[in-house]
Amino acid sequence: MTVRKATEHARPQSDDCACRLRLWVSPAAPLSARAVVNTRAFCEAHMPGRYELEILGIAENVERAARDQVIAAPTLLRVWPLPVRRFIGDMANPARLLDGLDLKP
């Protein structure tokens, strides 16, 4: 797993990367804490070593959150491959994420 700052929708650095994800959180919120744990677990279970995950706090990155059209926390964005996909909540439903990220079960 790679957690890093990156350009908005750039192609991942690694050719074997299945997708680039951006998780917007509110650090003090329990729902956001669960979303971080669930997202990391999902990625390691379904794309081990083949994803890039960027975790950002909305309060610290207000302008960027506005550009990403984030209206709730937590929000998970699949920023690559396009089109961008959005998920809101604690990311506790792996079937929904598999389907939404276009990953085979």
PDB file of N, CA and C in Angstrom:
ATOM      1  N   MET A   1       0.843  -1.173   0.000  1.00  0.00           N
ATOM      2  CA  MET A   1       0.000   0.000   0.000  1.00  0.00           C
ATOM      3  C   MET A   1       0.886   1.232   0.000  1.00  0.00           C
ATOM      4  N   THR A   2       0.442   2.227  -0.712  1.00  0.00           N
ATOM      5  CA  THR A   2       1.151   3.496  -0.730  1.00  0.00           C
ATOM      6  C   THR A   2       0.209   4.582  -0.260  1.00  0.00           C
ATOM      7  N   VAL A   3       0.612   5.325   0.738  1.00  0.00           N
ATOM      8  CA  VAL A   3      -0.144   6.498   1.167  1.00  0.00           C
ATOM      9  C   VAL A   3       0.730   7.690   0.836  1.00  0.00           C
ATOM     10  N   ARG A   4       0.261   8.549  -0.090  1.00  0.00           N
ATOM     11  CA  ARG A   4       1.089   9.655  -0.525  1.00  0.00           C
ATOM     12  C   ARG A   4       0.220  10.781  -1.047  1.00  0.00           C
ATOM     13  N   LYS A   5       0.814  11.957  -1.149  1.00  0.00           N
ATOM     14  CA  LYS A   5       0.146  13.077  -1.797  1.00  0.00           C
ATOM     15  C   LYS A   5       0.399  12.940  -3.287  1.00  0.00           C
ATOM     16  N   ALA A   6      -0.600  13.278  -4.080  1.00  0.00           N
ATOM     17  CA  ALA A   6      -0.460  13.120  -5.520  1.00  0.00           C
ATOM     18  C   ALA A   6      -1.274  14.176  -6.242  1.00  0.00           C
ATOM     19  N   THR A   7      -1.071  14.248  -7.553  1.00  0.00           N
ATOM     20  CA  THR A   7      -1.868  15.171  -8.340  1.00  0.00           C
ATOM     21  C   THR A   7      -3.298  14.663  -8.415  1.00  0.00           C
ATOM     22  N   GLU A   8      -4.203  15.517  -8.851  1.00  0.00           N
ATOM     23  CA  GLU A   8      -5.635  15.243  -8.771  1.00  0.00           C
ATOM     24  C   GLU A   8      -6.053  13.877  -9.323  1.00  0.00           C
ATOM     25  N   HIS A   9      -5.846  13.627 -10.596  1.00  0.00           N
ATOM     26  CA  HIS A   9      -6.317  12.375 -11.196  1.00  0.00           C
ATOM     27  C   HIS A   9      -5.230  11.712 -12.032  1.00  0.00           C
ATOM     28  N   ALA A  10      -4.002  11.863 -11.613  1.00  0.00           N
ATOM     29  CA  ALA A  10      -2.877  11.317 -12.371  1.00  0.00           C
ATOM     30  C   ALA A  10      -2.871   9.800 -12.311  1.00  0.00           C
ATOM     31  N   ARG A  11      -2.318   9.221 -13.356  1.00  0.00           N
ATOM     32  CA  ARG A  11      -2.143   7.776 -13.398  1.00  0.00           C
ATOM     33  C   ARG A  11      -1.191   7.373 -12.264  1.00  0.00           C
ATOM     34  N   PRO A  12      -1.428   6.227 -11.630  1.00  0.00           N
ATOM     35  CA  PRO A  12      -0.549   5.780 -10.545  1.00  0.00           C
ATOM     36  C   PRO A  12       0.892   5.607 -11.016  1.00  0.00           C
ATOM     37  N   GLN A  13       1.816   5.676 -10.073  1.00  0.00           N
ATOM     38  CA  GLN A  13       3.231   5.539 -10.403  1.00  0.00           C
ATOM     39  C   GLN A  13       3.582   4.124 -10.842  1.00  0.00           C
ATOM     40  N   SER A  14       2.892   3.140 -10.323  1.00  0.00           N
ATOM     41  CA  SER A  14       3.197   1.748 -10.620  1.00  0.00           C
ATOM     42  C   SER A  14       2.244   1.207 -11.685  1.00  0.00           C
ATOM     43  N   ASP A  15       2.783   0.435 -12.644  1.00  0.00           N
ATOM     44  CA  ASP A  15       1.943  -0.137 -13.696  1.00  0.00           C
ATOM     45  C   ASP A  15       1.035  -1.245 -13.182  1.00  0.00           C
ATOM     46  N   ASP A  16       1.384  -1.884 -12.073  1.00  0.00           N
ATOM     47  CA  ASP A  16       0.542  -2.960 -11.555  1.00  0.00           C
ATOM     48  C   ASP A  16      -0.498  -2.459 -10.554  1.00  0.00           C
ATOM     49  N   CYS A  17      -0.690  -1.156 -10.494  1.00  0.00           N
ATOM     50  CA  CYS A  17      -1.660  -0.554  -9.580  1.00  0.00           C
ATOM     51  C   CYS A  17      -3.071  -0.728 -10.144  1.00  0.00           C
ATOM     52  N   ALA A  18      -3.965  -1.338  -9.364  1.00  0.00           N
ATOM     53  CA  ALA A  18      -5.342  -1.552  -9.803  1.00  0.00           C
ATOM     54  C   ALA A  18      -6.154  -0.270  -9.750  1.00  0.00           C
ATOM     55  N   CYS A  19      -5.915   0.564  -8.748  1.00  0.00           N
ATOM     56  CA  CYS A  19      -6.651   1.823  -8.662  1.00  0.00           C
ATOM     57  C   CYS A  19      -6.015   2.772  -7.655  1.00  0.00           C
ATOM     58  N   ARG A  20      -6.371   4.048  -7.819  1.00  0.00           N
ATOM     59  CA  ARG A  20      -5.965   5.107  -6.890  1.00  0.00           C
ATOM     60  C   ARG A  20      -7.190   5.563  -6.152  1.00  0.00           C
ATOM     61  N   LEU A  21      -7.096   5.591  -4.837  1.00  0.00           N
ATOM     62  CA  LEU A  21      -8.221   5.974  -3.991  1.00  0.00           C
ATOM     63  C   LEU A  21      -7.853   7.176  -3.141  1.00  0.00           C
ATOM     64  N   ARG A  22      -8.861   7.994  -2.867  1.00  0.00           N
ATOM     65  CA  ARG A  22      -8.687   9.145  -1.974  1.00  0.00           C
ATOM     66  C   ARG A  22      -9.811   9.076  -0.944  1.00  0.00           C
ATOM     67  N   LEU A  23      -9.451   8.978   0.325  1.00  0.00           N
ATOM     68  CA  LEU A  23     -10.428   8.907   1.409  1.00  0.00           C
ATOM     69  C   LEU A  23     -10.435  10.225   2.159  1.00  0.00           C
ATOM     70  N   TRP A  24     -11.587  10.894   2.132  1.00  0.00           N
ATOM     71  CA  TRP A  24     -11.775  12.155   2.851  1.00  0.00           C
ATOM     72  C   TRP A  24     -12.401  11.850   4.196  1.00  0.00           C
ATOM     73  N   VAL A  25     -11.786  12.356   5.263  1.00  0.00           N
ATOM     74  CA  VAL A  25     -12.253  12.055   6.614  1.00  0.00           C
ATOM     75  C   VAL A  25     -12.352  13.316   7.459  1.00  0.00           C
ATOM     76  N   SER A  26     -13.076  13.165   8.548  1.00  0.00           N
ATOM     77  CA  SER A  26     -13.095  14.149   9.628  1.00  0.00           C
ATOM     78  C   SER A  26     -12.415  13.444  10.795  1.00  0.00           C
ATOM     79  N   PRO A  27     -11.155  13.763  11.091  1.00  0.00           N
ATOM     80  CA  PRO A  27     -10.359  12.978  12.031  1.00  0.00           C
ATOM     81  C   PRO A  27     -10.998  12.709  13.391  1.00  0.00           C
ATOM     82  N   ALA A  28     -11.828  13.599  13.886  1.00  0.00           N
ATOM     83  CA  ALA A  28     -12.421  13.407  15.208  1.00  0.00           C
ATOM     84  C   ALA A  28     -13.649  12.502  15.186  1.00  0.00           C
ATOM     85  N   ALA A  29     -14.155  12.165  14.019  1.00  0.00           N
ATOM     86  CA  ALA A  29     -15.406  11.407  13.918  1.00  0.00           C
ATOM     87  C   ALA A  29     -15.159   9.897  13.944  1.00  0.00           C
ATOM     88  N   PRO A  30     -15.889   9.166  14.796  1.00  0.00           N
ATOM     89  CA  PRO A  30     -15.739   7.711  14.853  1.00  0.00           C
ATOM     90  C   PRO A  30     -16.038   7.028  13.513  1.00  0.00           C
ATOM     91  N   LEU A  31     -17.007   7.552  12.771  1.00  0.00           N
ATOM     92  CA  LEU A  31     -17.338   6.974  11.467  1.00  0.00           C
ATOM     93  C   LEU A  31     -16.138   7.065  10.515  1.00  0.00           C
ATOM     94  N   SER A  32     -15.422   8.153  10.569  1.00  0.00           N
ATOM     95  CA  SER A  32     -14.228   8.308   9.734  1.00  0.00           C
ATOM     96  C   SER A  32     -13.136   7.330  10.149  1.00  0.00           C
ATOM     97  N   ALA A  33     -12.969   7.130  11.438  1.00  0.00           N
ATOM     98  CA  ALA A  33     -11.966   6.171  11.919  1.00  0.00           C
ATOM     99  C   ALA A  33     -12.289   4.765  11.420  1.00  0.00           C
ATOM    100  N   ARG A  34     -13.565   4.385  11.463  1.00  0.00           N
ATOM    101  CA  ARG A  34     -13.976   3.074  10.942  1.00  0.00           C
ATOM    102  C   ARG A  34     -13.740   2.989   9.439  1.00  0.00           C
ATOM    103  N   ALA A  35     -13.998   4.083   8.736  1.00  0.00           N
ATOM    104  CA  ALA A  35     -13.797   4.089   7.282  1.00  0.00           C
ATOM    105  C   ALA A  35     -12.333   3.860   6.929  1.00  0.00           C
ATOM    106  N   VAL A  36     -11.418   4.446   7.689  1.00  0.00           N
ATOM    107  CA  VAL A  36      -9.984   4.249   7.435  1.00  0.00           C
ATOM    108  C   VAL A  36      -9.627   2.776   7.618  1.00  0.00           C
ATOM    109  N   VAL A  37     -10.052   2.192   8.724  1.00  0.00           N
ATOM    110  CA  VAL A  37      -9.754   0.778   9.006  1.00  0.00           C
ATOM    111  C   VAL A  37     -10.377  -0.120   7.943  1.00  0.00           C
ATOM    112  N   ASN A  38     -11.658   0.108   7.635  1.00  0.00           N
ATOM    113  CA  ASN A  38     -12.357  -0.733   6.664  1.00  0.00           C
ATOM    114  C   ASN A  38     -11.779  -0.595   5.262  1.00  0.00           C
ATOM    115  N   THR A  39     -11.416   0.618   4.872  1.00  0.00           N
ATOM    116  CA  THR A  39     -10.857   0.829   3.534  1.00  0.00           C
ATOM    117  C   THR A  39      -9.509   0.138   3.400  1.00  0.00           C
ATOM    118  N   ARG A  40      -8.659   0.290   4.396  1.00  0.00           N
ATOM    119  CA  ARG A  40      -7.348  -0.385   4.350  1.00  0.00           C
ATOM    120  C   ARG A  40      -7.521  -1.904   4.304  1.00  0.00           C
ATOM    121  N   ALA A  41      -8.424  -2.438   5.127  1.00  0.00           N
ATOM    122  CA  ALA A  41      -8.657  -3.884   5.151  1.00  0.00           C
ATOM    123  C   ALA A  41      -9.196  -4.367   3.803  1.00  0.00           C
ATOM    124  N   PHE A  42     -10.134  -3.626   3.237  1.00  0.00           N
ATOM    125  CA  PHE A  42     -10.696  -3.987   1.932  1.00  0.00           C
ATOM    126  C   PHE A  42      -9.603  -4.005   0.864  1.00  0.00           C
ATOM    127  N   CYS A  43      -8.805  -2.963   0.826  1.00  0.00           N
ATOM    128  CA  CYS A  43      -7.751  -2.867  -0.187  1.00  0.00           C
ATOM    129  C   CYS A  43      -6.741  -4.000  -0.056  1.00  0.00           C
ATOM    130  N   GLU A  44      -6.337  -4.312   1.155  1.00  0.00           N
ATOM    131  CA  GLU A  44      -5.376  -5.398   1.359  1.00  0.00           C
ATOM    132  C   GLU A  44      -5.983  -6.755   1.032  1.00  0.00           C
ATOM    133  N   ALA A  45      -7.284  -6.922   1.250  1.00  0.00           N
ATOM    134  CA  ALA A  45      -7.942  -8.193   0.947  1.00  0.00           C
ATOM    135  C   ALA A  45      -8.155  -8.386  -0.555  1.00  0.00           C
ATOM    136  N   HIS A  46      -8.455  -7.312  -1.277  1.00  0.00           N
ATOM    137  CA  HIS A  46      -8.853  -7.437  -2.679  1.00  0.00           C
ATOM    138  C   HIS A  46      -7.835  -6.913  -3.687  1.00  0.00           C
ATOM    139  N   MET A  47      -6.883  -6.105  -3.248  1.00  0.00           N
ATOM    140  CA  MET A  47      -5.860  -5.552  -4.153  1.00  0.00           C
ATOM    141  C   MET A  47      -4.517  -5.462  -3.429  1.00  0.00           C
ATOM    142  N   PRO A  48      -4.065  -6.525  -2.785  1.00  0.00           N
ATOM    143  CA  PRO A  48      -2.858  -6.417  -1.960  1.00  0.00           C
ATOM    144  C   PRO A  48      -1.656  -5.897  -2.745  1.00  0.00           C
ATOM    145  N   GLY A  49      -1.125  -4.761  -2.277  1.00  0.00           N
ATOM    146  CA  GLY A  49       0.040  -4.169  -2.906  1.00  0.00           C
ATOM    147  C   GLY A  49      -0.208  -3.544  -4.267  1.00  0.00           C
ATOM    148  N   ARG A  50      -1.475  -3.470  -4.704  1.00  0.00           N
ATOM    149  CA  ARG A  50      -1.787  -2.970  -6.044  1.00  0.00           C
ATOM    150  C   ARG A  50      -2.713  -1.759  -6.008  1.00  0.00           C
ATOM    151  N   TYR A  51      -2.585  -0.942  -4.995  1.00  0.00           N
ATOM    152  CA  TYR A  51      -3.435   0.244  -4.884  1.00  0.00           C
ATOM    153  C   TYR A  51      -2.640   1.377  -4.260  1.00  0.00           C
ATOM    154  N   GLU A  52      -3.145   2.581  -4.470  1.00  0.00           N
ATOM    155  CA  GLU A  52      -2.595   3.759  -3.800  1.00  0.00           C
ATOM    156  C   GLU A  52      -3.744   4.399  -3.044  1.00  0.00           C
ATOM    157  N   LEU A  53      -3.546   4.660  -1.769  1.00  0.00           N
ATOM    158  CA  LEU A  53      -4.574   5.239  -0.908  1.00  0.00           C
ATOM    159  C   LEU A  53      -4.050   6.533  -0.315  1.00  0.00           C
ATOM    160  N   GLU A  54      -4.793   7.594  -0.542  1.00  0.00           N
ATOM    161  CA  GLU A  54      -4.466   8.906   0.007  1.00  0.00           C
ATOM    162  C   GLU A  54      -5.567   9.250   1.008  1.00  0.00           C
ATOM    163  N   ILE A  55      -5.197   9.540   2.246  1.00  0.00           N
ATOM    164  CA  ILE A  55      -6.164   9.877   3.291  1.00  0.00           C
ATOM    165  C   ILE A  55      -5.989  11.345   3.643  1.00  0.00           C
ATOM    166  N   LEU A  56      -7.081  12.104   3.504  1.00  0.00           N
ATOM    167  CA  LEU A  56      -7.029  13.548   3.715  1.00  0.00           C
ATOM    168  C   LEU A  56      -8.112  13.991   4.687  1.00  0.00           C
ATOM    169  N   GLY A  57      -7.776  14.940   5.543  1.00  0.00           N
ATOM    170  CA  GLY A  57      -8.756  15.559   6.427  1.00  0.00           C
ATOM    171  C   GLY A  57      -9.434  16.719   5.714  1.00  0.00           C
ATOM    172  N   ILE A  58     -10.742  16.784   5.795  1.00  0.00           N
ATOM    173  CA  ILE A  58     -11.488  17.845   5.116  1.00  0.00           C
ATOM    174  C   ILE A  58     -11.112  19.212   5.672  1.00  0.00           C
ATOM    175  N   ALA A  59     -11.027  19.343   6.989  1.00  0.00           N
ATOM    176  CA  ALA A  59     -10.754  20.645   7.611  1.00  0.00           C
ATOM    177  C   ALA A  59      -9.388  21.197   7.210  1.00  0.00           C
ATOM    178  N   GLU A  60      -8.418  20.326   6.984  1.00  0.00           N
ATOM    179  CA  GLU A  60      -7.070  20.762   6.622  1.00  0.00           C
ATOM    180  C   GLU A  60      -6.916  21.024   5.124  1.00  0.00           C
ATOM    181  N   ASN A  61      -7.866  20.562   4.332  1.00  0.00           N
ATOM    182  CA  ASN A  61      -7.766  20.655   2.872  1.00  0.00           C
ATOM    183  C   ASN A  61      -9.087  21.117   2.268  1.00  0.00           C
ATOM    184  N   VAL A  62      -9.619  22.216   2.762  1.00  0.00           N
ATOM    185  CA  VAL A  62     -10.961  22.678   2.389  1.00  0.00           C
ATOM    186  C   VAL A  62     -11.089  22.918   0.886  1.00  0.00           C
ATOM    187  N   GLU A  63     -10.134  23.619   0.292  1.00  0.00           N
ATOM    188  CA  GLU A  63     -10.232  23.930  -1.136  1.00  0.00           C
ATOM    189  C   GLU A  63     -10.177  22.670  -1.994  1.00  0.00           C
ATOM    190  N   ARG A  64      -9.294  21.769  -1.638  1.00  0.00           N
ATOM    191  CA  ARG A  64      -9.191  20.521  -2.410  1.00  0.00           C
ATOM    192  C   ARG A  64     -10.446  19.673  -2.238  1.00  0.00           C
ATOM    193  N   ALA A  65     -11.002  19.648  -1.031  1.00  0.00           N
ATOM    194  CA  ALA A  65     -12.254  18.921  -0.803  1.00  0.00           C
ATOM    195  C   ALA A  65     -13.370  19.510  -1.656  1.00  0.00           C
ATOM    196  N   ALA A  66     -13.400  20.825  -1.776  1.00  0.00           N
ATOM    197  CA  ALA A  66     -14.413  21.472  -2.616  1.00  0.00           C
ATOM    198  C   ALA A  66     -14.224  21.078  -4.079  1.00  0.00           C
ATOM    199  N   ARG A  67     -12.981  21.027  -4.547  1.00  0.00           N
ATOM    200  CA  ARG A  67     -12.722  20.603  -5.933  1.00  0.00           C
ATOM    201  C   ARG A  67     -13.172  19.166  -6.161  1.00  0.00           C
ATOM    202  N   ASP A  68     -13.010  18.333  -5.131  1.00  0.00           N
ATOM    203  CA  ASP A  68     -13.449  16.935  -5.227  1.00  0.00           C
ATOM    204  C   ASP A  68     -14.950  16.782  -4.972  1.00  0.00           C
ATOM    205  N   GLN A  69     -15.624  17.879  -4.683  1.00  0.00           N
ATOM    206  CA  GLN A  69     -17.068  17.903  -4.421  1.00  0.00           C
ATOM    207  C   GLN A  69     -17.457  16.985  -3.263  1.00  0.00           C
ATOM    208  N   VAL A  70     -16.672  17.049  -2.203  1.00  0.00           N
ATOM    209  CA  VAL A  70     -16.943  16.255  -1.005  1.00  0.00           C
ATOM    210  C   VAL A  70     -18.007  16.976  -0.188  1.00  0.00           C
ATOM    211  N   ILE A  71     -19.112  16.276   0.096  1.00  0.00           N
ATOM    212  CA  ILE A  71     -20.215  16.877   0.846  1.00  0.00           C
ATOM    213  C   ILE A  71     -20.450  16.204   2.190  1.00  0.00           C
ATOM    214  N   ALA A  72     -19.735  15.108   2.448  1.00  0.00           N
ATOM    215  CA  ALA A  72     -19.907  14.379   3.704  1.00  0.00           C
ATOM    216  C   ALA A  72     -18.607  13.656   4.031  1.00  0.00           C
ATOM    217  N   ALA A  73     -18.442  13.344   5.299  1.00  0.00           N
ATOM    218  CA  ALA A  73     -17.272  12.569   5.715  1.00  0.00           C
ATOM    219  C   ALA A  73     -17.756  11.345   6.480  1.00  0.00           C
ATOM    220  N   PRO A  74     -17.181  10.218   6.184  1.00  0.00           N
ATOM    221  CA  PRO A  74     -16.114   9.956   5.231  1.00  0.00           C
ATOM    222  C   PRO A  74     -16.640   9.760   3.802  1.00  0.00           C
ATOM    223  N   THR A  75     -15.815  10.133   2.840  1.00  0.00           N
ATOM    224  CA  THR A  75     -16.098   9.921   1.420  1.00  0.00           C
ATOM    225  C   THR A  75     -14.870   9.282   0.787  1.00  0.00           C
ATOM    226  N   LEU A  76     -15.100   8.184   0.088  1.00  0.00           N
ATOM    227  CA  LEU A  76     -14.027   7.507  -0.643  1.00  0.00           C
ATOM    228  C   LEU A  76     -14.215   7.794  -2.124  1.00  0.00           C
ATOM    229  N   LEU A  77     -13.152   8.256  -2.770  1.00  0.00           N
ATOM    230  CA  LEU A  77     -13.171   8.497  -4.211  1.00  0.00           C
ATOM    231  C   LEU A  77     -12.232   7.524  -4.891  1.00  0.00           C
ATOM    232  N   ARG A  78     -12.702   6.926  -5.965  1.00  0.00           N
ATOM    233  CA  ARG A  78     -11.778   6.218  -6.854  1.00  0.00           C
ATOM    234  C   ARG A  78     -11.415   7.247  -7.908  1.00  0.00           C
ATOM    235  N   VAL A  79     -10.173   7.718  -7.892  1.00  0.00           N
ATOM    236  CA  VAL A  79      -9.762   8.774  -8.807  1.00  0.00           C
ATOM    237  C   VAL A  79      -9.074   8.238 -10.059  1.00  0.00           C
ATOM    238  N   TRP A  80      -8.658   6.996 -10.034  1.00  0.00           N
ATOM    239  CA  TRP A  80      -8.121   6.327 -11.211  1.00  0.00           C
ATOM    240  C   TRP A  80      -8.386   4.857 -11.087  1.00  0.00           C
ATOM    241  N   PRO A  81      -8.826   4.157 -12.106  1.00  0.00           N
ATOM    242  CA  PRO A  81      -9.114   4.664 -13.438  1.00  0.00           C
ATOM    243  C   PRO A  81     -10.398   5.487 -13.463  1.00  0.00           C
ATOM    244  N   LEU A  82     -10.471   6.360 -14.439  1.00  0.00           N
ATOM    245  CA  LEU A  82     -11.674   7.169 -14.624  1.00  0.00           C
ATOM    246  C   LEU A  82     -12.807   6.279 -15.123  1.00  0.00           C
ATOM    247  N   PRO A  83     -14.053   6.577 -14.893  1.00  0.00           N
ATOM    248  CA  PRO A  83     -14.580   7.776 -14.248  1.00  0.00           C
ATOM    249  C   PRO A  83     -14.419   7.707 -12.730  1.00  0.00           C
ATOM    250  N   VAL A  84     -14.437   8.874 -12.116  1.00  0.00           N
ATOM    251  CA  VAL A  84     -14.367   8.967 -10.659  1.00  0.00           C
ATOM    252  C   VAL A  84     -15.612   8.315 -10.071  1.00  0.00           C
ATOM    253  N   ARG A  85     -15.427   7.537  -9.022  1.00  0.00           N
ATOM    254  CA  ARG A  85     -16.543   6.914  -8.297  1.00  0.00           C
ATOM    255  C   ARG A  85     -16.505   7.400  -6.861  1.00  0.00           C
ATOM    256  N   ARG A  86     -17.693   7.544  -6.232  1.00  0.00           N
ATOM    257  CA  ARG A  86     -17.808   8.050  -4.856  1.00  0.00           C
ATOM    258  C   ARG A  86     -18.570   7.062  -3.972  1.00  0.00           C
ATOM    259  N   PHE A  87     -18.082   6.955  -2.743  1.00  0.00           N
ATOM    260  CA  PHE A  87     -18.737   6.135  -1.727  1.00  0.00           C
ATOM    261  C   PHE A  87     -18.761   6.949  -0.444  1.00  0.00           C
ATOM    262  N   ILE A  88     -19.901   6.993   0.210  1.00  0.00           N
ATOM    263  CA  ILE A  88     -20.032   7.748   1.458  1.00  0.00           C
ATOM    264  C   ILE A  88     -20.408   6.774   2.566  1.00  0.00           C
ATOM    265  N   GLY A  89     -19.745   6.885   3.705  1.00  0.00           N
ATOM    266  CA  GLY A  89     -20.050   6.031   4.846  1.00  0.00           C
ATOM    267  C   GLY A  89     -18.798   5.376   5.388  1.00  0.00           C
ATOM    268  N   ASP A  90     -18.983   4.316   6.184  1.00  0.00           N
ATOM    269  CA  ASP A  90     -17.841   3.699   6.864  1.00  0.00           C
ATOM    270  C   ASP A  90     -17.155   2.593   6.059  1.00  0.00           C
ATOM    271  N   MET A  91     -17.576   2.377   4.837  1.00  0.00           N
ATOM    272  CA  MET A  91     -16.970   1.406   3.911  1.00  0.00           C
ATOM    273  C   MET A  91     -17.027  -0.017   4.470  1.00  0.00           C
ATOM    274  N   ALA A  92     -18.105  -0.318   5.190  1.00  0.00           N
ATOM    275  CA  ALA A  92     -18.244  -1.619   5.834  1.00  0.00           C
ATOM    276  C   ALA A  92     -18.859  -2.680   4.926  1.00  0.00           C
ATOM    277  N   ASN A  93     -19.289  -2.311   3.714  1.00  0.00           N
ATOM    278  CA  ASN A  93     -19.933  -3.259   2.811  1.00  0.00           C
ATOM    279  C   ASN A  93     -18.982  -3.605   1.660  1.00  0.00           C
ATOM    280  N   PRO A  94     -18.220  -4.695   1.794  1.00  0.00           N
ATOM    281  CA  PRO A  94     -17.242  -5.040   0.761  1.00  0.00           C
ATOM    282  C   PRO A  94     -17.882  -5.330  -0.597  1.00  0.00           C
ATOM    283  N   ALA A  95     -19.081  -5.915  -0.608  1.00  0.00           N
ATOM    284  CA  ALA A  95     -19.745  -6.215  -1.880  1.00  0.00           C
ATOM    285  C   ALA A  95     -20.040  -4.929  -2.649  1.00  0.00           C
ATOM    286  N   ARG A  96     -20.473  -3.906  -1.952  1.00  0.00           N
ATOM    287  CA  ARG A  96     -20.758  -2.613  -2.588  1.00  0.00           C
ATOM    288  C   ARG A  96     -19.475  -2.001  -3.155  1.00  0.00           C
ATOM    289  N   LEU A  97     -18.386  -2.093  -2.404  1.00  0.00           N
ATOM    290  CA  LEU A  97     -17.111  -1.563  -2.882  1.00  0.00           C
ATOM    291  C   LEU A  97     -16.586  -2.360  -4.078  1.00  0.00           C
ATOM    292  N   LEU A  98     -16.683  -3.676  -4.023  1.00  0.00           N
ATOM    293  CA  LEU A  98     -16.249  -4.504  -5.151  1.00  0.00           C
ATOM    294  C   LEU A  98     -16.981  -4.111  -6.422  1.00  0.00           C
ATOM    295  N   ASP A  99     -18.297  -3.972  -6.311  1.00  0.00           N
ATOM    296  CA  ASP A  99     -19.119  -3.613  -7.462  1.00  0.00           C
ATOM    297  C   ASP A  99     -18.797  -2.198  -7.940  1.00  0.00           C
ATOM    298  N   GLY A 100     -18.744  -1.262  -7.026  1.00  0.00           N
ATOM    299  CA  GLY A 100     -18.515   0.130  -7.382  1.00  0.00           C
ATOM    300  C   GLY A 100     -17.130   0.407  -7.930  1.00  0.00           C
ATOM    301  N   LEU A 101     -16.152  -0.362  -7.498  1.00  0.00           N
ATOM    302  CA  LEU A 101     -14.780  -0.187  -7.982  1.00  0.00           C
ATOM    303  C   LEU A 101     -14.493  -1.033  -9.221  1.00  0.00           C
ATOM    304  N   ASP A 102     -15.510  -1.763  -9.683  1.00  0.00           N
ATOM    305  CA  ASP A 102     -15.372  -2.641 -10.853  1.00  0.00           C
ATOM    306  C   ASP A 102     -14.305  -3.702 -10.646  1.00  0.00           C
ATOM    307  N   LEU A 103     -14.271  -4.275  -9.454  1.00  0.00           N
ATOM    308  CA  LEU A 103     -13.339  -5.357  -9.155  1.00  0.00           C
ATOM    309  C   LEU A 103     -14.095  -6.672  -9.175  1.00  0.00           C
ATOM    310  N   LYS A 104     -13.456  -7.699  -9.634  1.00  0.00           N
ATOM    311  CA  LYS A 104     -14.078  -9.023  -9.647  1.00  0.00           C
ATOM    312  C   LYS A 104     -14.015  -9.612  -8.246  1.00  0.00           C
ATOM    313  N   PRO A 105     -15.111 -10.236  -7.775  1.00  0.00           N
ATOM    314  CA  PRO A 105     -15.101 -10.834  -6.423  1.00  0.00           C
ATOM    315  C   PRO A 105     -14.173 -12.032  -6.319  1.00  0.00           C
TER     316      PRO A 105
END
